[in-house]
Short mmCIF file of C-alpha atoms in Angstrom, two decimals:
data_model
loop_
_atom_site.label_atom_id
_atom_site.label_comp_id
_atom_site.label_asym_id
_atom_site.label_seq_id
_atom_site.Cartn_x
_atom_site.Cartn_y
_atom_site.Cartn_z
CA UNK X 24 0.00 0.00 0.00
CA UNK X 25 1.45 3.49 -1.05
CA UNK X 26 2.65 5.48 2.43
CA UNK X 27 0.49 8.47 1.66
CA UNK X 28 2.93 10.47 4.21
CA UNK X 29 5.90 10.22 1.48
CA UNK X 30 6.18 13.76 -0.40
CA UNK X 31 5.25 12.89 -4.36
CA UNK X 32 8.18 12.78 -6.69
CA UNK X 33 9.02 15.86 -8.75
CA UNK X 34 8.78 15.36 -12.27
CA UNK X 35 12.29 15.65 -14.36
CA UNK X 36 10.70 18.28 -16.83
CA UNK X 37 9.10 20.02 -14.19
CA UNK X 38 12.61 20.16 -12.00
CA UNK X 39 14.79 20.58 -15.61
CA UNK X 40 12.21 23.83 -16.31
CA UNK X 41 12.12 25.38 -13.18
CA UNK X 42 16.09 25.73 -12.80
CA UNK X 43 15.81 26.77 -16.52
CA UNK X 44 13.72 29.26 -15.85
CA UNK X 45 15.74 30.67 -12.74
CA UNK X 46 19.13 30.54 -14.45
CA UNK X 47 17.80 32.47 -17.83
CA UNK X 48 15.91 34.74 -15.19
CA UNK X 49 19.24 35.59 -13.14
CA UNK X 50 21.13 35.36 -16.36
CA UNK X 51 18.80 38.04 -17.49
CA UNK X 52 19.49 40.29 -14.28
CA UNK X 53 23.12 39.53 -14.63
CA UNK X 54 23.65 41.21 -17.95
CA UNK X 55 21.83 44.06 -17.23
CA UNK X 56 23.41 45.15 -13.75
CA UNK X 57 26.65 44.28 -15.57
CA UNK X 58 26.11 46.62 -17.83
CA UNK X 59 25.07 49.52 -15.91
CA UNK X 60 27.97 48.73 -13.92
CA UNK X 61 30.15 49.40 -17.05
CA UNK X 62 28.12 52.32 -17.85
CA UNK X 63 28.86 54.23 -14.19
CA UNK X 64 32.39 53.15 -15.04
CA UNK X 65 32.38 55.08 -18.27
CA UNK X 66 30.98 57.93 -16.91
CA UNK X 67 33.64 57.72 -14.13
CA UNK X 68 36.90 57.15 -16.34
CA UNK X 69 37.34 53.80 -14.65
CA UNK X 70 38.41 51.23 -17.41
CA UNK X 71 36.58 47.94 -17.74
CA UNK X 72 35.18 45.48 -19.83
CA UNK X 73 31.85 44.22 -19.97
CA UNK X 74 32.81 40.61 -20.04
CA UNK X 75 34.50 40.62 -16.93
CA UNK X 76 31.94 42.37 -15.14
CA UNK X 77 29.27 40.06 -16.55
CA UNK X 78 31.32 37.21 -14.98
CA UNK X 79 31.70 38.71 -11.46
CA UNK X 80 27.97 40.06 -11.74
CA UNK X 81 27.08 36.14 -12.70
CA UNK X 82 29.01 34.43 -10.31
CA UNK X 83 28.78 36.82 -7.00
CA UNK X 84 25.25 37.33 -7.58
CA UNK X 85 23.50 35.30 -9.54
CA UNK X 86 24.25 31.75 -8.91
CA UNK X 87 23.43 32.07 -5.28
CA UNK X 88 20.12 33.00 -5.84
CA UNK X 89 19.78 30.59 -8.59
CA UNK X 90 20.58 28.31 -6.46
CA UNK X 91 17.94 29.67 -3.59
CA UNK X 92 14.87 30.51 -6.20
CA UNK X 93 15.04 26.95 -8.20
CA UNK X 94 15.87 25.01 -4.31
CA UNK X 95 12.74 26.91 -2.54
CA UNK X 96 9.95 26.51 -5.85
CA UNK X 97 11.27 23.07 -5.65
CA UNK X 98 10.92 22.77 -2.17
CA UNK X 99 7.37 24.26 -2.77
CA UNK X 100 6.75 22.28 -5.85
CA UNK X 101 6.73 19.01 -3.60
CA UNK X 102 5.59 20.17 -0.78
CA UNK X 103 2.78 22.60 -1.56
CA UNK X 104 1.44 22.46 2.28
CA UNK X 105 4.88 24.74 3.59
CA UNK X 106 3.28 27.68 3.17
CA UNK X 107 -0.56 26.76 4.54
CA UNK X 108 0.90 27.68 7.77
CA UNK X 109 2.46 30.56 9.36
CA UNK X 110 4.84 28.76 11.36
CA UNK X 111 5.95 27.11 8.38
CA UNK X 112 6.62 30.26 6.18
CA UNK X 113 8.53 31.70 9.64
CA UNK X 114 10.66 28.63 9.76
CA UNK X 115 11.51 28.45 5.88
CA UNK X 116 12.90 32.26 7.02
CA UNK X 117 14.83 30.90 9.06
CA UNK X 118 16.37 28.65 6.76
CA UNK X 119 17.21 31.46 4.59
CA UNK X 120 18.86 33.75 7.48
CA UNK X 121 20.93 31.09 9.26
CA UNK X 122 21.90 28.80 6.38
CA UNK X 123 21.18 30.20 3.06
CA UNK X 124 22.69 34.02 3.84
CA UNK X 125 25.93 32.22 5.52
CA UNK X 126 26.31 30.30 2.89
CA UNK X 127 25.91 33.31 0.18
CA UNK X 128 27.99 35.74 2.30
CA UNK X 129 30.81 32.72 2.24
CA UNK X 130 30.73 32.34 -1.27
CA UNK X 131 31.13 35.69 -2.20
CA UNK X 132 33.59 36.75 0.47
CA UNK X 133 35.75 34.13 -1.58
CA UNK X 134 34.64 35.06 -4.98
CA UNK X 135 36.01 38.61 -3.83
CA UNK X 136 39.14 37.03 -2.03
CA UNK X 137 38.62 37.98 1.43
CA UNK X 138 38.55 34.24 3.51
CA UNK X 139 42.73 35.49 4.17
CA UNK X 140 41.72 35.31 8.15
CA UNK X 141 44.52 35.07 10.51
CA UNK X 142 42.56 35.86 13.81
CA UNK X 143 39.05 36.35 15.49
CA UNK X 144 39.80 40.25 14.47
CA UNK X 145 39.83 39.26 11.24
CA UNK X 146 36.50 37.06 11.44
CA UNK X 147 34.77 39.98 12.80
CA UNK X 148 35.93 42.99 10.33
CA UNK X 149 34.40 40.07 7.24
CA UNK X 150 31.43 39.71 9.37
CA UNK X 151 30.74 43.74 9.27
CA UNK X 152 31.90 43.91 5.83
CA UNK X 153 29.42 40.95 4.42
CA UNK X 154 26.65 42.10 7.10
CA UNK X 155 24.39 43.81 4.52
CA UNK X 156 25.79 42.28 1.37
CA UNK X 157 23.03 40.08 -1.12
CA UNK X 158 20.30 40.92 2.09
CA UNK X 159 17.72 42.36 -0.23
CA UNK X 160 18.24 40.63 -3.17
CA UNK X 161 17.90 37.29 -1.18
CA UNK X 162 14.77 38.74 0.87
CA UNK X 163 13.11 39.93 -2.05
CA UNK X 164 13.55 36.78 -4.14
CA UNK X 165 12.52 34.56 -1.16
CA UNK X 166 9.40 36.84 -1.18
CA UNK X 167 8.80 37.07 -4.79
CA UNK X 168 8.83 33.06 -5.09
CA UNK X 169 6.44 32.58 -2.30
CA UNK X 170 4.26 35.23 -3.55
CA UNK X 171 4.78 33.08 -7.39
CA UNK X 172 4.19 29.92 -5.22
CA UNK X 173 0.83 31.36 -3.24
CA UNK X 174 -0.81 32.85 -6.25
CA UNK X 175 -0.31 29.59 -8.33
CA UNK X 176 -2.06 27.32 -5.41
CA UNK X 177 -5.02 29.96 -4.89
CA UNK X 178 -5.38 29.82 -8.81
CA UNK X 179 -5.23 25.82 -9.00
CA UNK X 180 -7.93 26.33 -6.48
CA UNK X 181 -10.03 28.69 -8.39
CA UNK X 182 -9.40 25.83 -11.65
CA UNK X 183 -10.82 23.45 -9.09
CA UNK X 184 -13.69 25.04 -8.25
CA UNK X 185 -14.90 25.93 -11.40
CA UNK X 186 -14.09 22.04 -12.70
CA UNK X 187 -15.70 21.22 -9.95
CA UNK X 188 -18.40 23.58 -10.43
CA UNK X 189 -19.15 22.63 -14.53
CA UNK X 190 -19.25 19.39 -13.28
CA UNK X 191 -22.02 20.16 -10.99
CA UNK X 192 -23.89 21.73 -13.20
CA UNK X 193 -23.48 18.88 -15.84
CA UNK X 194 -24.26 16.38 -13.61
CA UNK X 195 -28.27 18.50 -12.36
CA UNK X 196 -28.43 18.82 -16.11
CA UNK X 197 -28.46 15.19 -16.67
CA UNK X 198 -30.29 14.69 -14.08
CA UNK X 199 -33.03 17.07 -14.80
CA UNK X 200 -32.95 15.66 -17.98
CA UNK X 201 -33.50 12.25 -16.92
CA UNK X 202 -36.12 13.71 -14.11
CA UNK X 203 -38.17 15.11 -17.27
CA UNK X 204 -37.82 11.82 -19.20
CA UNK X 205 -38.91 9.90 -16.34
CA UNK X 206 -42.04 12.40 -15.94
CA UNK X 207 -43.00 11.75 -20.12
CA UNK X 208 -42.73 8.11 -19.35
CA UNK X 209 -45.44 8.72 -16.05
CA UNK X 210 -47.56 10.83 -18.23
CA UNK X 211 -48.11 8.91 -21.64
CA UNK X 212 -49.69 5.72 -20.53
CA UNK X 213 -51.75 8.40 -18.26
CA UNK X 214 -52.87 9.37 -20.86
CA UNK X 215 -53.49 5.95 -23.04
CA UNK X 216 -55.10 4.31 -19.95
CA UNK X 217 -57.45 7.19 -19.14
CA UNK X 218 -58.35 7.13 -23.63
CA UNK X 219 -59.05 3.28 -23.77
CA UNK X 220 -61.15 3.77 -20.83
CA UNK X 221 -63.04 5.86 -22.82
CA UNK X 222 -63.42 3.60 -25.70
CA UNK X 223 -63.87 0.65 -23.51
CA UNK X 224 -66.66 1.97 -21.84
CA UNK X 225 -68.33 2.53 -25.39
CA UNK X 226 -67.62 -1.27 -26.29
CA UNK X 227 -69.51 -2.42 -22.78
CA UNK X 228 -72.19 -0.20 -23.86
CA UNK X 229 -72.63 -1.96 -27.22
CA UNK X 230 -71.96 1.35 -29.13
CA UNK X 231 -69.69 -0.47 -32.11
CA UNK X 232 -69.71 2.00 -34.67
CA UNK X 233 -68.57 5.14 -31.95
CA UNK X 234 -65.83 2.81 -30.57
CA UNK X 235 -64.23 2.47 -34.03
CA UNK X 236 -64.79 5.73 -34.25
CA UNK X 237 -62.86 6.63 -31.09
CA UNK X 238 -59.79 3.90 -31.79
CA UNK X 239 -59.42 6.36 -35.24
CA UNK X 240 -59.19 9.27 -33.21
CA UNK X 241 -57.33 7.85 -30.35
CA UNK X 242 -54.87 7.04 -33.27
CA UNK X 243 -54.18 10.22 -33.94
CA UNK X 244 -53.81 11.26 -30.70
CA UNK X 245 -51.01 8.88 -30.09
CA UNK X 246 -49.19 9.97 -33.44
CA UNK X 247 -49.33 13.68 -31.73
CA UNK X 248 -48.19 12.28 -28.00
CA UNK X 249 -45.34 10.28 -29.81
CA UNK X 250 -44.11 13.17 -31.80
CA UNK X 251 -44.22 15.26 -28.73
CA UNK X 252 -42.42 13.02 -27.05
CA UNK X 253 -39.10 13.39 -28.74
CA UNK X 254 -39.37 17.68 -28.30
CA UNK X 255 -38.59 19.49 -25.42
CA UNK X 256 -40.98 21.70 -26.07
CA UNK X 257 -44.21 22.83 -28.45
CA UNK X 258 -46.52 25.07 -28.43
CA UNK X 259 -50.06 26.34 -27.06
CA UNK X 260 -51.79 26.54 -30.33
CA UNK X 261 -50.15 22.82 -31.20
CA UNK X 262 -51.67 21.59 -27.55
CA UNK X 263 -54.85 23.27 -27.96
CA UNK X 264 -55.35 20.98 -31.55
CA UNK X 265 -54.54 17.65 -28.84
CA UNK X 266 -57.00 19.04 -26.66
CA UNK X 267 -59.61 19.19 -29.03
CA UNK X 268 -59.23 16.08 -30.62
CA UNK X 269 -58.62 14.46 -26.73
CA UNK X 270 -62.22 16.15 -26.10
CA UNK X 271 -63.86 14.50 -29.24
CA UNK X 272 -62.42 11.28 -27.94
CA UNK X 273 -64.14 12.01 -24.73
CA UNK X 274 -67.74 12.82 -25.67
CA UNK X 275 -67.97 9.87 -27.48
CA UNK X 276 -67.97 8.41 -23.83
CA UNK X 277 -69.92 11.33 -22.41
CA UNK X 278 -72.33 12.79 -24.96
CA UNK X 279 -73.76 15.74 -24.61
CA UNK X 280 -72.63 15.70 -21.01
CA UNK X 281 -69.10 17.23 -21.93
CA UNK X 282 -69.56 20.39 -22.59
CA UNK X 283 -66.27 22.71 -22.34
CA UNK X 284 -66.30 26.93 -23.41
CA UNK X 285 -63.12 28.03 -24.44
CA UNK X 286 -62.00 31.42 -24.74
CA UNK X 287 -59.11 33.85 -25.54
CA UNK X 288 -58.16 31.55 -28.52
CA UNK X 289 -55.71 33.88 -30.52
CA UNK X 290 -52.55 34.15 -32.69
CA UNK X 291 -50.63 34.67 -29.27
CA UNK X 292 -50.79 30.96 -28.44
CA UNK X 293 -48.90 29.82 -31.26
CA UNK X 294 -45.63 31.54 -30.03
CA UNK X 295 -46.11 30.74 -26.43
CA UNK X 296 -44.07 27.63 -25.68
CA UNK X 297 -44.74 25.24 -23.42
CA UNK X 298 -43.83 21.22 -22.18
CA UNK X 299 -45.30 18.76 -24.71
CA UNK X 300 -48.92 17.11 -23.86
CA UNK X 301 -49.85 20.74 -21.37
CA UNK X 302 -53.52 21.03 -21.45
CA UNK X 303 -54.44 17.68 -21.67
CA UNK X 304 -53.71 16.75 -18.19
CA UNK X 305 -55.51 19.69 -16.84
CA UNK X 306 -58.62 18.67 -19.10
CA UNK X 307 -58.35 15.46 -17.80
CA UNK X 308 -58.36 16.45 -14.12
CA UNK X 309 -61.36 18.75 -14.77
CA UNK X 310 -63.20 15.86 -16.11
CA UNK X 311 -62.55 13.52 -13.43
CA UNK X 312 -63.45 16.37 -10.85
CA UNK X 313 -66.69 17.29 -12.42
CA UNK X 314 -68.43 14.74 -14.67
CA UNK X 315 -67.56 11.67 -13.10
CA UNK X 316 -68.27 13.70 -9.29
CA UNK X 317 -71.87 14.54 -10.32
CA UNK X 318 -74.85 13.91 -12.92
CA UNK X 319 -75.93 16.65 -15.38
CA UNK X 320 -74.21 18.53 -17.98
CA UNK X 321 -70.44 19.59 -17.26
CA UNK X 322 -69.47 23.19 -16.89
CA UNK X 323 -65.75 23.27 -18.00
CA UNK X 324 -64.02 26.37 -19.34
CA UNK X 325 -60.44 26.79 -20.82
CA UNK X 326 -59.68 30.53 -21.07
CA UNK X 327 -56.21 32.35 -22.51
CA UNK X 328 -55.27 35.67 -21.70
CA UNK X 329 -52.28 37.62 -21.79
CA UNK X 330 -51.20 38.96 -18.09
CA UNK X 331 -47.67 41.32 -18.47
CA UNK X 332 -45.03 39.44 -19.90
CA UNK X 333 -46.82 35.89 -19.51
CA UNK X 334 -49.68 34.26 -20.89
CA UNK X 335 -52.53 32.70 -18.02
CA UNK X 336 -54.26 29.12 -18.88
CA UNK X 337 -57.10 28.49 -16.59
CA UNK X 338 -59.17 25.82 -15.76
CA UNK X 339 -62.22 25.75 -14.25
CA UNK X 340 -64.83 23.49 -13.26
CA UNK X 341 -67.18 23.39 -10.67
CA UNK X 342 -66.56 21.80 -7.12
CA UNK X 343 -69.42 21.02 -4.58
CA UNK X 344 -69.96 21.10 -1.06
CA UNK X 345 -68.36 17.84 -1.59
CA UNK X 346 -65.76 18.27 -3.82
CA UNK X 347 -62.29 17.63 -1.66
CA UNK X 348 -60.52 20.58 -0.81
CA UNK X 349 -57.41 19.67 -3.02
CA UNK X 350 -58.61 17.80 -6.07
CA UNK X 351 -55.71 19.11 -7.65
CA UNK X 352 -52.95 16.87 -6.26
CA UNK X 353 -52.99 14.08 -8.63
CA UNK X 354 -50.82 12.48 -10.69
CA UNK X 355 -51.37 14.62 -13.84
CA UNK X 356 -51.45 17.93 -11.82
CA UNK X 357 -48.17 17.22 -9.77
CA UNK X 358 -46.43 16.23 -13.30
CA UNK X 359 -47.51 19.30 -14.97
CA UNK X 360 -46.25 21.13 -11.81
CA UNK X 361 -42.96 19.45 -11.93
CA UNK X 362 -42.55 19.45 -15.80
CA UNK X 363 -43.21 23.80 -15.86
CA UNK X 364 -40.06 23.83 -13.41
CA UNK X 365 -37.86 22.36 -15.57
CA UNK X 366 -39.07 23.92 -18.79
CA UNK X 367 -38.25 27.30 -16.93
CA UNK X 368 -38.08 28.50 -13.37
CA UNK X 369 -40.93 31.18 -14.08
CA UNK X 370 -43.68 29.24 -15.43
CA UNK X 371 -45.86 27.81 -12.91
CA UNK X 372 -49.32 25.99 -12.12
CA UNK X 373 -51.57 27.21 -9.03
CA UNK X 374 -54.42 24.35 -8.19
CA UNK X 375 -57.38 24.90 -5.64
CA UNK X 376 -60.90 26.05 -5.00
CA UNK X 377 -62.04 29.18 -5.58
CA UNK X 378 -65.33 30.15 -4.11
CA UNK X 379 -67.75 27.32 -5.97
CA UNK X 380 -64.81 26.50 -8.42
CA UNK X 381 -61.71 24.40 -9.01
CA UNK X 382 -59.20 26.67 -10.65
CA UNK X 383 -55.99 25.61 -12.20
CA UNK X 384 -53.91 28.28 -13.45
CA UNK X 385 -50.59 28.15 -15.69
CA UNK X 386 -48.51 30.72 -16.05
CA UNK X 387 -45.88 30.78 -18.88
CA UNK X 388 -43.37 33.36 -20.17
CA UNK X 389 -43.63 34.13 -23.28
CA UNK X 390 -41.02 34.32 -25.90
CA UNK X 391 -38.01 36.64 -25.55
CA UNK X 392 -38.95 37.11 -21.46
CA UNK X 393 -36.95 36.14 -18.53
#
């Protein structure tokens, strides 16, 4: 089993381009302090040549903080956690004022020549001499790389949470996707069981020629509920034609029972969109809720009217002192409901009495509204 305590390796191309980086960097930095260097010289009347000072410039300064900005973003490259902490920044500090700025204060002391000690004196006139020699450079480049460092692992983070983020939203896509299928599967053989019922109740009745009749229309309805079953969408005008034809296919079982007033039929339903298979569901409901509750003719009414920047469906039947006082929480009601939601989050259905009436209300943006 892998000791999950054990640092991860460093990659070769990673290491190889991170002290690539640092020595064209400090190369970089090198060449032009050198050559203000010979500049001031010029201006002095010193004589010198750029070469030479490009060398000293390169070795005195620049390889030791090669050497420190390729070590520490190595450092940080496998161990990322060193600077969660504050203590662990403080001691990494530490590292770089008692053995990196020794070490660089060493190096150049004998770049420059000066390690001839022959006593303690000697020790402590270097010590002033070096005291404030490469400080700043070596400060600011331990600074700049954990500044580099910190603003790399707070943008991997942001990466991460916007991966993790499309991710999310990909996955309640699918899912809503899958939630709407599901619904379409619920809803069509609803639908077919509530139209054979129809027809069968013709065939028990002995009425031959009207159930014929009715398996030709319920034909057609199913070549409309199929095609609508492979949209996301169609639109009133389109479910206003199913409704019709769903209503023919119910009178033959009701007669002159069914009788449904529709109003506010326009040119404005047929750019409203809306789910596939709507107002059948809500037909249904009002059928179920009034003719088979009661004997007498039916009092149904569809209505469409344009309310601000969405268009109102309503349907109404009556409901009587014993009507229940939520007829509306059905199957075919809480589908509609659901299916509205994920069409978009401002249409919506409203179900429940209303004085002497059962109202269900839709409510549907219309095209080009938010």
């Amino acid at each position: 089993m892998k000791d999950r305590s054990q640092p991860a390796p460093i990659a070769p191309v990673s290491a190889a381009r991170t002290i690539a980086l640092a020595l064209l960097l400090w190369t970089a930095i090198s060449m032009l302090g050198a050559l203000q260097t010979y500049s001031d010289n010029l201006r002095g009347g010193i004589d010198s040549h750029y070469p030479a000072l490009l060398a000293t410039w390169f070795l005195e300064y620049a390889v030791p903080l090669i050497v420190l900005s390729a070590g520490l973003s190595l450092a940080l490259s496998r161990w990322p956690g060193l600077t969660e902490r504050p203590r662990h920044v403080f001691a990494l500090f530490l590292g770089l004022v008692l053995v990196f700025q020794p070490a660089q204060w060493t190096w150049m002391a004998w770049m420059r020549g000066y390690l001839d000690i022959a006593s303690l004196g000697d020790v402590w006139q270097l010590l002033r001499k070096m005291l404030l020699v490469g400080w700043f450079s070596a400060t600011g480049t331990f600074a700049a790389v954990l500044a580099l460092h910190t603003w790399r692992r707070a943008r991997e983070r942001e990466l991460a949470w916007q991966r993790s983020q499309t991710d999310m939203l990909h996955l309640r896509l699918a899912l809503e996707e899958q939630r709407m299928l599901a619904l379409r599967a619920q809803l069509e053989p609803h639908f077919l069981f509530n139209a054979l019922n129809a027809i069968s109740a013709l065939v028990r009745g002995g009425d031959t020629a009207l159930a014929l009749g009715g398996i030709g229309r319920l034909s057609e309805l199913l070549r409309y509920a199929l095609a609508a079953s492979t949209r996301s969408s169609s639109t009133v005008a389109e479910e206003l034609d199913f409704v019709r034809g769903y209503l023919d296919l119910q009178r033959l079982r009701y007669g002159e029972r069914l009788q449904v007033r529709i109003e506010g039929d326009g040119p404005l339903l047929h750019d409203a969109a809306c789910p596939p298979l709507l107002l059948q569901p809500l037909i249904e409901n009002a059928l179920r809720h009034d003719l088979d509750c009661r004997a007498g003719p039916g009092d149904i009414r569809l209505s469409f009217a344009q309310m601000g920047n969405a268009l109102a469906i309503r349907v109404t039947n009556p409901a009587g002192p014993g009507t229940p006082a939520n007829p509306g929480a059905g199957l075919g009601l809480a589908n509609t409901r659901e299916r509205l939601r994920l069409m978009h989050p401002g249409a919506s259905l409203q179900a429940g009495l209303q004085g002497e009436r059962f109202v269900a209300e839709v409510r549907l943006p219309l095209a080009g509204e938010d």
